[in-house]
GROMACS .gro file of N, CA and C in nm:
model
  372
    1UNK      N    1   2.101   0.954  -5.256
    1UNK     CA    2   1.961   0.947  -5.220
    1UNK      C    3   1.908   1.090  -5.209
    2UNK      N    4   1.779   1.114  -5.254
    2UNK     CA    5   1.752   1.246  -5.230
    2UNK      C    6   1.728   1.297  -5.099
    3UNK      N    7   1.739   1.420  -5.075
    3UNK     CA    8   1.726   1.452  -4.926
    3UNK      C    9   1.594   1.416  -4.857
    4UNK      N   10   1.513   1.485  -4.938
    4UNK     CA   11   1.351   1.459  -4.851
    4UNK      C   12   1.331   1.284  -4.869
    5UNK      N   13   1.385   1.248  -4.892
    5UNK     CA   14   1.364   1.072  -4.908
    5UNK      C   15   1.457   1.042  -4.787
    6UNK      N   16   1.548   1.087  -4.766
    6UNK     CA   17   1.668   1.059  -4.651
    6UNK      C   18   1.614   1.093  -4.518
    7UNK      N   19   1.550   1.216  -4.529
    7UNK     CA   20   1.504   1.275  -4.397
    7UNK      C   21   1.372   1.163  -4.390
    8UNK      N   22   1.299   1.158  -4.473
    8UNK     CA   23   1.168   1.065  -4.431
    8UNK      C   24   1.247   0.911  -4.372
    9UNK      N   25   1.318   0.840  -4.397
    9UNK     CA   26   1.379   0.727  -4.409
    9UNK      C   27   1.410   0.777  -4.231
   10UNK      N   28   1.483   0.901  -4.196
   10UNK     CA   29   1.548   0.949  -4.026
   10UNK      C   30   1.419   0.942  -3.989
   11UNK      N   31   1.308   0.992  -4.038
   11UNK     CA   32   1.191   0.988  -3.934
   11UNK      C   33   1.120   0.889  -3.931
   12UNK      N   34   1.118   0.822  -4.006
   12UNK     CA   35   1.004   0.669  -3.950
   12UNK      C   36   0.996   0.622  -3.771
   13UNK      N   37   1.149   0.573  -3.755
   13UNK     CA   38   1.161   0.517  -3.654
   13UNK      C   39   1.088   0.633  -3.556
   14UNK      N   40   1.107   0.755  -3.563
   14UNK     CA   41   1.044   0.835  -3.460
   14UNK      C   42   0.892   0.865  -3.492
   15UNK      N   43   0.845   0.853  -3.590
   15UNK     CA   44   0.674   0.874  -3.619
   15UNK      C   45   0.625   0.779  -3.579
   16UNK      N   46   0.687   0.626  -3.565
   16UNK     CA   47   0.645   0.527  -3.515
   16UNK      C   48   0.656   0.491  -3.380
   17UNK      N   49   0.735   0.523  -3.323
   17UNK     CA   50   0.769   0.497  -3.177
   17UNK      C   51   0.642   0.454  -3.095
   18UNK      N   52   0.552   0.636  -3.110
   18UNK     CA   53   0.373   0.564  -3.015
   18UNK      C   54   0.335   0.499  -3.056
   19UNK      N   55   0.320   0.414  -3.181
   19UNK     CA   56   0.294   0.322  -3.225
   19UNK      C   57   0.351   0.189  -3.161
   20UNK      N   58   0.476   0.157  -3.141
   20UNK     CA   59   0.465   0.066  -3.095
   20UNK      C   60   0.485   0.101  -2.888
   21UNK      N   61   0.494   0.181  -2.888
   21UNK     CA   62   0.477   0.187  -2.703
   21UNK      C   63   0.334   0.107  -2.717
   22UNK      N   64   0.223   0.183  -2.761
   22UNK     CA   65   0.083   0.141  -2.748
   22UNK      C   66   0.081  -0.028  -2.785
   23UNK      N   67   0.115  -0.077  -2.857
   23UNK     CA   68   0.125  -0.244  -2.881
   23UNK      C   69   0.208  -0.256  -2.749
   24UNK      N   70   0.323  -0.230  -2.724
   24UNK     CA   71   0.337  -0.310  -2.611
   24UNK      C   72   0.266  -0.303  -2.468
   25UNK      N   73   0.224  -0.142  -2.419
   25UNK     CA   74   0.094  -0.169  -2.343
   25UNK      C   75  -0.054  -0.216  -2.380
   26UNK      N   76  -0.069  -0.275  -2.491
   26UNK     CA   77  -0.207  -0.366  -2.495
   26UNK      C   78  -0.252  -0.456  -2.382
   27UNK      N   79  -0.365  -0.475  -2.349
   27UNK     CA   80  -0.417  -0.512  -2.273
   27UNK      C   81  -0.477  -0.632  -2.351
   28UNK      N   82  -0.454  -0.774  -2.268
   28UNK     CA   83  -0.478  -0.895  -2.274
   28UNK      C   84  -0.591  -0.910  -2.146
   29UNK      N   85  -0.711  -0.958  -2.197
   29UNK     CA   86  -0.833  -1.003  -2.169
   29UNK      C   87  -0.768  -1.105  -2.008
   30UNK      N   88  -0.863  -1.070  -1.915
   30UNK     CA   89  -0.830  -1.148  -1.788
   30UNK      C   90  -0.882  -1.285  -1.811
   31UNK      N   91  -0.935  -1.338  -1.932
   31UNK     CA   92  -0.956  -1.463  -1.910
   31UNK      C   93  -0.805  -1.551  -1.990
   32UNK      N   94  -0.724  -1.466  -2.040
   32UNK     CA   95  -0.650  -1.500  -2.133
   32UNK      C   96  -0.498  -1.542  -1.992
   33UNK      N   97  -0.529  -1.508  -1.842
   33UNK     CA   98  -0.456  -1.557  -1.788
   33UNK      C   99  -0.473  -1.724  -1.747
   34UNK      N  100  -0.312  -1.792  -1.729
   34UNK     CA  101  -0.359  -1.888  -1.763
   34UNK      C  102  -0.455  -1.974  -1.585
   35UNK      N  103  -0.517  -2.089  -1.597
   35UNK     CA  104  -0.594  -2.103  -1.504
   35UNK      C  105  -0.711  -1.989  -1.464
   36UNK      N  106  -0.774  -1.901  -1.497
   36UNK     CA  107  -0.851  -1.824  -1.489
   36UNK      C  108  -0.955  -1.875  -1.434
   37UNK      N  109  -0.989  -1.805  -1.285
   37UNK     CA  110  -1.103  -1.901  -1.266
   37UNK      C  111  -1.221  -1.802  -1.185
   38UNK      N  112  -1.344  -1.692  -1.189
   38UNK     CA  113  -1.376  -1.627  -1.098
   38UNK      C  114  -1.461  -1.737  -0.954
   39UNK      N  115  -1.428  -1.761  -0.867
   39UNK     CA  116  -1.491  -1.819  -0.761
   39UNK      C  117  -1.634  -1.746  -0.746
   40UNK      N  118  -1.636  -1.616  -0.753
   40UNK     CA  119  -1.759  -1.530  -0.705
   40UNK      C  120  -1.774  -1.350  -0.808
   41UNK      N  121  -1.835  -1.347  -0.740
   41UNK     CA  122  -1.809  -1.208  -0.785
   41UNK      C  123  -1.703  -1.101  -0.666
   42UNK      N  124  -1.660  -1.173  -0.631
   42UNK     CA  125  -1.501  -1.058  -0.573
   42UNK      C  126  -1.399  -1.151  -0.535
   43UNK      N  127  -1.414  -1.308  -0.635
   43UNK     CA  128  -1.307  -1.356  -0.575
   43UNK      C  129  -1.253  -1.454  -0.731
   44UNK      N  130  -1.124  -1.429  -0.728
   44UNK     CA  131  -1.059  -1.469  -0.864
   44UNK      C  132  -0.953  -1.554  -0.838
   45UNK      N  133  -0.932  -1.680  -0.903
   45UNK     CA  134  -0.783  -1.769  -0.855
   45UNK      C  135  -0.743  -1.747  -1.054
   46UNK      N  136  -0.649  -1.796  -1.058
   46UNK     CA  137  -0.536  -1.769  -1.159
   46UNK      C  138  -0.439  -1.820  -1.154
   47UNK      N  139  -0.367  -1.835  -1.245
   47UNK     CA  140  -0.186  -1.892  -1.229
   47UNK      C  141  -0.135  -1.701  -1.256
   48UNK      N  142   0.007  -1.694  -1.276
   48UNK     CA  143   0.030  -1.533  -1.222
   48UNK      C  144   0.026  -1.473  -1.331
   49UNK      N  145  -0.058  -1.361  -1.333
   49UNK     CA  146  -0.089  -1.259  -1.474
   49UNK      C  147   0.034  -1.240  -1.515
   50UNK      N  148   0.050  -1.203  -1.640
   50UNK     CA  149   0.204  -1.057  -1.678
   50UNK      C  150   0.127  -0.940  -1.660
   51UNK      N  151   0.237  -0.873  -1.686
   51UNK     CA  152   0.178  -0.740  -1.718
   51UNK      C  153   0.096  -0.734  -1.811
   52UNK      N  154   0.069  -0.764  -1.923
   52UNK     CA  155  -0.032  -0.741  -2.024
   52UNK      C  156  -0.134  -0.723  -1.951
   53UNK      N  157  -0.158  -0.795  -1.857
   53UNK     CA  158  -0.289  -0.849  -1.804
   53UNK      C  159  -0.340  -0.720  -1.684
   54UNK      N  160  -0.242  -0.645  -1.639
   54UNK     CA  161  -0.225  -0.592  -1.508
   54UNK      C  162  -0.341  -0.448  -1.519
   55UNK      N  163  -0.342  -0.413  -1.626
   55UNK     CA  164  -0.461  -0.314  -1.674
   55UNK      C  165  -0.642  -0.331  -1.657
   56UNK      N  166  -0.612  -0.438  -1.730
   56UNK     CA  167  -0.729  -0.549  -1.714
   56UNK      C  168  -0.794  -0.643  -1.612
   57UNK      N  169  -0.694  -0.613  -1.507
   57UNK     CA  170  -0.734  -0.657  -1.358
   57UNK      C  171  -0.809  -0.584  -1.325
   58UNK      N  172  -0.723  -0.426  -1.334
   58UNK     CA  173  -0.769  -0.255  -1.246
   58UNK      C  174  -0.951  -0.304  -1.309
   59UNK      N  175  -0.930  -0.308  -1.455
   59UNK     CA  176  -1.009  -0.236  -1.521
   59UNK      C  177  -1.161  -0.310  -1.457
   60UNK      N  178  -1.131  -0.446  -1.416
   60UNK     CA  179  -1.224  -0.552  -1.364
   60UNK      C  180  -1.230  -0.518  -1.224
   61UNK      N  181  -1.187  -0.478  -1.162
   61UNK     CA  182  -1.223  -0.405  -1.033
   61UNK      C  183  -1.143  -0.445  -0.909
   62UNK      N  184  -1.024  -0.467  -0.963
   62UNK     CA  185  -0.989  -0.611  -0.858
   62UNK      C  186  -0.884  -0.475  -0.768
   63UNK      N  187  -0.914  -0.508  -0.655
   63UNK     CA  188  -0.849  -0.422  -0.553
   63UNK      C  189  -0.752  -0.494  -0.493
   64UNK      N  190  -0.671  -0.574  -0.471
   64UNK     CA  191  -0.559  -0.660  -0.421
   64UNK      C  192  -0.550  -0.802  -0.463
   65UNK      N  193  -0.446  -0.841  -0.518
   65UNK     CA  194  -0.354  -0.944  -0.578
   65UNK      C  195  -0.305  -0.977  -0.463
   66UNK      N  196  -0.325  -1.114  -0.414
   66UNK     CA  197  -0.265  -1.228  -0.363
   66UNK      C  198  -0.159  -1.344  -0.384
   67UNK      N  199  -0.042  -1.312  -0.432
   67UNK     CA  200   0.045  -1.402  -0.426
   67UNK      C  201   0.091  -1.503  -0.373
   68UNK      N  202   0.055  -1.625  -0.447
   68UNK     CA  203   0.113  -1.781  -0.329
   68UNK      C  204   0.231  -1.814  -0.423
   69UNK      N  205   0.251  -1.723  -0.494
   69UNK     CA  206   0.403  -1.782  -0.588
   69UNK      C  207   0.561  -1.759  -0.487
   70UNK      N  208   0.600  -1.846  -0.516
   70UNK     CA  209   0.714  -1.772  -0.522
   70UNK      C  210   0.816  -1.651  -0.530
   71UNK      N  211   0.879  -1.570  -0.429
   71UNK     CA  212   0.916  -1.423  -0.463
   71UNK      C  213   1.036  -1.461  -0.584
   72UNK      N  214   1.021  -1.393  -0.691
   72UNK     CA  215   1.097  -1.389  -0.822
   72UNK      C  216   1.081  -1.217  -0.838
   73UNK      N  217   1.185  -1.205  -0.989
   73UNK     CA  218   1.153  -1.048  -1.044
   73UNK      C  219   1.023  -1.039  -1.093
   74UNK      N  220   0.942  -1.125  -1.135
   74UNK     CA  221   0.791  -1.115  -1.217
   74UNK      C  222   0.729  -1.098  -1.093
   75UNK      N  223   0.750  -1.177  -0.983
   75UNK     CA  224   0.630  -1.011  -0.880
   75UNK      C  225   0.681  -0.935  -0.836
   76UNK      N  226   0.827  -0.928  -0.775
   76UNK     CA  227   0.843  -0.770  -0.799
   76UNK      C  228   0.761  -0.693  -0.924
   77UNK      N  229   0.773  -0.706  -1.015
   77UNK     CA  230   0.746  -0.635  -1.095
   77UNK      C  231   0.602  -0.632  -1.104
   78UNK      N  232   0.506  -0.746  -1.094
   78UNK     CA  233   0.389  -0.748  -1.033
   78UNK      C  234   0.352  -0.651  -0.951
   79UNK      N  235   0.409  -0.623  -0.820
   79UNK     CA  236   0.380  -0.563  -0.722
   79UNK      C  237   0.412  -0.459  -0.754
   80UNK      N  238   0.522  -0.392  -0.835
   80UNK     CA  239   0.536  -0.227  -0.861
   80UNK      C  240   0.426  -0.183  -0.943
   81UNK      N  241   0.361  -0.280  -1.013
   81UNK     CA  242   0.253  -0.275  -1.130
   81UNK      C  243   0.124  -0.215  -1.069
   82UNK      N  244   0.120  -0.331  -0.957
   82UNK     CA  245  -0.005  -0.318  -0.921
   82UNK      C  246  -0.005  -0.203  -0.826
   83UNK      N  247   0.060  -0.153  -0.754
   83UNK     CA  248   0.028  -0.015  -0.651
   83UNK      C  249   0.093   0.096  -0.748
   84UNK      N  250   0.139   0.082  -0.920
   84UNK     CA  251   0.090   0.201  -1.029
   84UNK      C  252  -0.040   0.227  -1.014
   85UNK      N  253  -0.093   0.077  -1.050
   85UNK     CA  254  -0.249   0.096  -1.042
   85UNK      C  255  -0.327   0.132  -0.943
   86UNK      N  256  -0.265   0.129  -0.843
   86UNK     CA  257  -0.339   0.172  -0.678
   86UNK      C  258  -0.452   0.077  -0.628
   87UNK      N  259  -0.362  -0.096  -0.675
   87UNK     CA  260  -0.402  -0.198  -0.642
   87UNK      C  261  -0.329  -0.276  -0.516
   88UNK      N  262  -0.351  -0.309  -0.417
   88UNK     CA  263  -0.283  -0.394  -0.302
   88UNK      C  264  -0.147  -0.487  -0.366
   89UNK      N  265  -0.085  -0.526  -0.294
   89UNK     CA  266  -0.032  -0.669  -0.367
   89UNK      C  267   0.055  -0.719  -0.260
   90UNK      N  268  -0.001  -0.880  -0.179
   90UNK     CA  269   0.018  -0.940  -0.067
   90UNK      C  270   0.133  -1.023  -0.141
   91UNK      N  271   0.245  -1.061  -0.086
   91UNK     CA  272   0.306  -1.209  -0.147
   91UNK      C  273   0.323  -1.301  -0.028
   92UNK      N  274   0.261  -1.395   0.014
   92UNK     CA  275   0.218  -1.500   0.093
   92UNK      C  276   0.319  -1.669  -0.033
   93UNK      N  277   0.427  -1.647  -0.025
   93UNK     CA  278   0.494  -1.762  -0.054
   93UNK      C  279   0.460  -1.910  -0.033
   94UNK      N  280   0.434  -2.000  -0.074
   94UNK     CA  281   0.377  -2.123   0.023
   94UNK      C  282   0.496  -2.244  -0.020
   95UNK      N  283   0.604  -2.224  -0.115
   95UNK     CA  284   0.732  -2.278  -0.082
   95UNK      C  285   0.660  -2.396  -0.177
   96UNK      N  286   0.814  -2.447  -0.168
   96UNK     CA  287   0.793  -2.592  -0.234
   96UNK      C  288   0.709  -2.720  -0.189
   97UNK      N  289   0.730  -2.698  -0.054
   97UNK     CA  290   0.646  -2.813   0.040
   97UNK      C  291   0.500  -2.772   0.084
   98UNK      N  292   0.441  -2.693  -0.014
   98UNK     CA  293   0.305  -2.636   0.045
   98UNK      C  294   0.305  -2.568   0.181
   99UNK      N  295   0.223  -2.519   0.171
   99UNK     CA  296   0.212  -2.432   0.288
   99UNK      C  297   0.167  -2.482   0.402
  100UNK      N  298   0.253  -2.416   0.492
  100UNK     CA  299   0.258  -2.460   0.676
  100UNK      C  300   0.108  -2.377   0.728
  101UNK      N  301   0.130  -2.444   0.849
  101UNK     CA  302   0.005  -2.398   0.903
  101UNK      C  303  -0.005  -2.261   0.949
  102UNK      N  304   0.123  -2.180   0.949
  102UNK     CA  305   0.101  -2.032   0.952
  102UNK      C  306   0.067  -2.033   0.890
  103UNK      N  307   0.133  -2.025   0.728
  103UNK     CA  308   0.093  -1.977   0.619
  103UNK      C  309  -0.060  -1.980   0.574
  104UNK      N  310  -0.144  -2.089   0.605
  104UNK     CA  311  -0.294  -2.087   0.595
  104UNK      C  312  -0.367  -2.009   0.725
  105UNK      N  313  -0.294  -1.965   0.794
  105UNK     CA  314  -0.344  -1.892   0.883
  105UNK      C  315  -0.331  -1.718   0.854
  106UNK      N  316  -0.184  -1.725   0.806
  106UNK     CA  317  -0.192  -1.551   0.695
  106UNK      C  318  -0.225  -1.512   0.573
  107UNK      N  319  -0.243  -1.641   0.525
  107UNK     CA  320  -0.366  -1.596   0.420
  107UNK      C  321  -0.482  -1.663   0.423
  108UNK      N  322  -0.539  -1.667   0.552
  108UNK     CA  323  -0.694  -1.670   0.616
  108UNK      C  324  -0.738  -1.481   0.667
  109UNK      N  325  -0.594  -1.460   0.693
  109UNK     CA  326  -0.668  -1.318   0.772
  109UNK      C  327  -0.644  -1.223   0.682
  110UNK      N  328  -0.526  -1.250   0.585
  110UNK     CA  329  -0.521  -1.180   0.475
  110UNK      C  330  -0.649  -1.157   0.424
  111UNK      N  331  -0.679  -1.288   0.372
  111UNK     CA  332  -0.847  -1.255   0.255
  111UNK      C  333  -0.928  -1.215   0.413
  112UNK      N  334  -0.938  -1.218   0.476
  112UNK     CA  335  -1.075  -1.179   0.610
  112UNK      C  336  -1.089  -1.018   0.556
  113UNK      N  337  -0.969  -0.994   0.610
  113UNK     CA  338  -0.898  -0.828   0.566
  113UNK      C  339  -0.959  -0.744   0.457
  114UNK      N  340  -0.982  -0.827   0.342
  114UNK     CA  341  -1.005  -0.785   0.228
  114UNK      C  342  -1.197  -0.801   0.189
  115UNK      N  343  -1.228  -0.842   0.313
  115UNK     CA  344  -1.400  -0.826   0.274
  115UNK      C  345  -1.447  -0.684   0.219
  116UNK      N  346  -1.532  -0.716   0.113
  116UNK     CA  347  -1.606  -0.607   0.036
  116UNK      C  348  -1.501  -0.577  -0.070
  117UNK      N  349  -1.405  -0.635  -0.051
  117UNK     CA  350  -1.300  -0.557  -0.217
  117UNK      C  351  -1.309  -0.695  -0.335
  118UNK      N  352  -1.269  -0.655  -0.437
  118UNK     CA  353  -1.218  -0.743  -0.537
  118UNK      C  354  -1.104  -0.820  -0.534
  119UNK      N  355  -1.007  -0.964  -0.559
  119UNK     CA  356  -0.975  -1.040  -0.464
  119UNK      C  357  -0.906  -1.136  -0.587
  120UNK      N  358  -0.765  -1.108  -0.626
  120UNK     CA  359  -0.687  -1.211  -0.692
  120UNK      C  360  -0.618  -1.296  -0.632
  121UNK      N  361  -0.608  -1.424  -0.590
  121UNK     CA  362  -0.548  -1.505  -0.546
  121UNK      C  363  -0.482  -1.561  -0.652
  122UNK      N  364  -0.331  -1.585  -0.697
  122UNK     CA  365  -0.267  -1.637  -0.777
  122UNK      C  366  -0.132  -1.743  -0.725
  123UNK      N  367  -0.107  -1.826  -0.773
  123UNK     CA  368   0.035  -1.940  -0.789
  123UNK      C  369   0.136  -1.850  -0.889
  124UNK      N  370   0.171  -1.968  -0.937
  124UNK     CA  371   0.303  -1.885  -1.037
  124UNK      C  372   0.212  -1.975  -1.170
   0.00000   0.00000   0.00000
C-alpha cells in the first residue's frame, strides 16, 4: 500500500473522533422525554430523562430535578449530570407500594423549597 494512503487510512479514526464525541453529546428536544408534560411555566412532570436530554433541561431553565424513581445507576448518573450543569437533583424514592405519608410530606416541602425556580418532577 502506498505510504501516504497508509498514513491517511492511521488518521481517519483520529480526524474523526470530534466528530463523533459531538453525536454522542447531541441534545434531544425535552419533549422527546418520554411522558413529557409542562404543568406551568416552572413546573414539568416526565418519566426519567437520559442524558441526551440533560442539556436541554439546563438549556429550558430548569433549576432542580425531582426524582420519585427508584435509586439505580441512571440517577446516579442523573444526579452527577445535573450538578455538571449546576442543576439541583432531589431523589425522593416512593418504592414499590407508593409513597407513605412521609414521603408526600418530603416532597411537599421539597417543591415549597423550590418556589420561583424551574421544577422537574420525574418517575422512572
Amino acid at each position: 500500500m502506498h505510504r501516504s494512503l497508509r498514513s491517511l487510512l492511521i488518521l481517519i479514526p483520529v480526524l474523526l473522533a470530534p466528530m463523533l464525541v459531538v453525536a454522542q453529546e447531541s441534545n434531544a428536544p425535552v419533549e422527546s422525554i418520554m411522558n413529557w408534560h409542562p404543568i406551568n411555566d416552572q413546573l414539568y412532570t416526565a418519566g426519567q430523562p437520559g442524558m441526551q436530554h440533560m442539556s436541554a433541561l439546563k438549556a429550558l431553565g430548569i433549576d432542580t430535578i425531582i426524582s420519585l424513581a427508584t435509586p439505580s445507576g441512571a440517577n446516579l448518573e442523573e444526579a452527577n449530570r445535573a450538578a455538571e450543569l449546576g442543576m439541583s437533583f432531589v431523589s425522593i424514592p416512593f418504592g414499590d407500594d407508593g409513597p407513605t405519608p412521609d414521603d408526600v410530606e418530603w416532597f411537599s416541602s421539597v417543591l415549597q423549597a423550590q418556589e420561583g425556580k424551574n421544577v422537574l418532577v420525574h418517575c422512572n
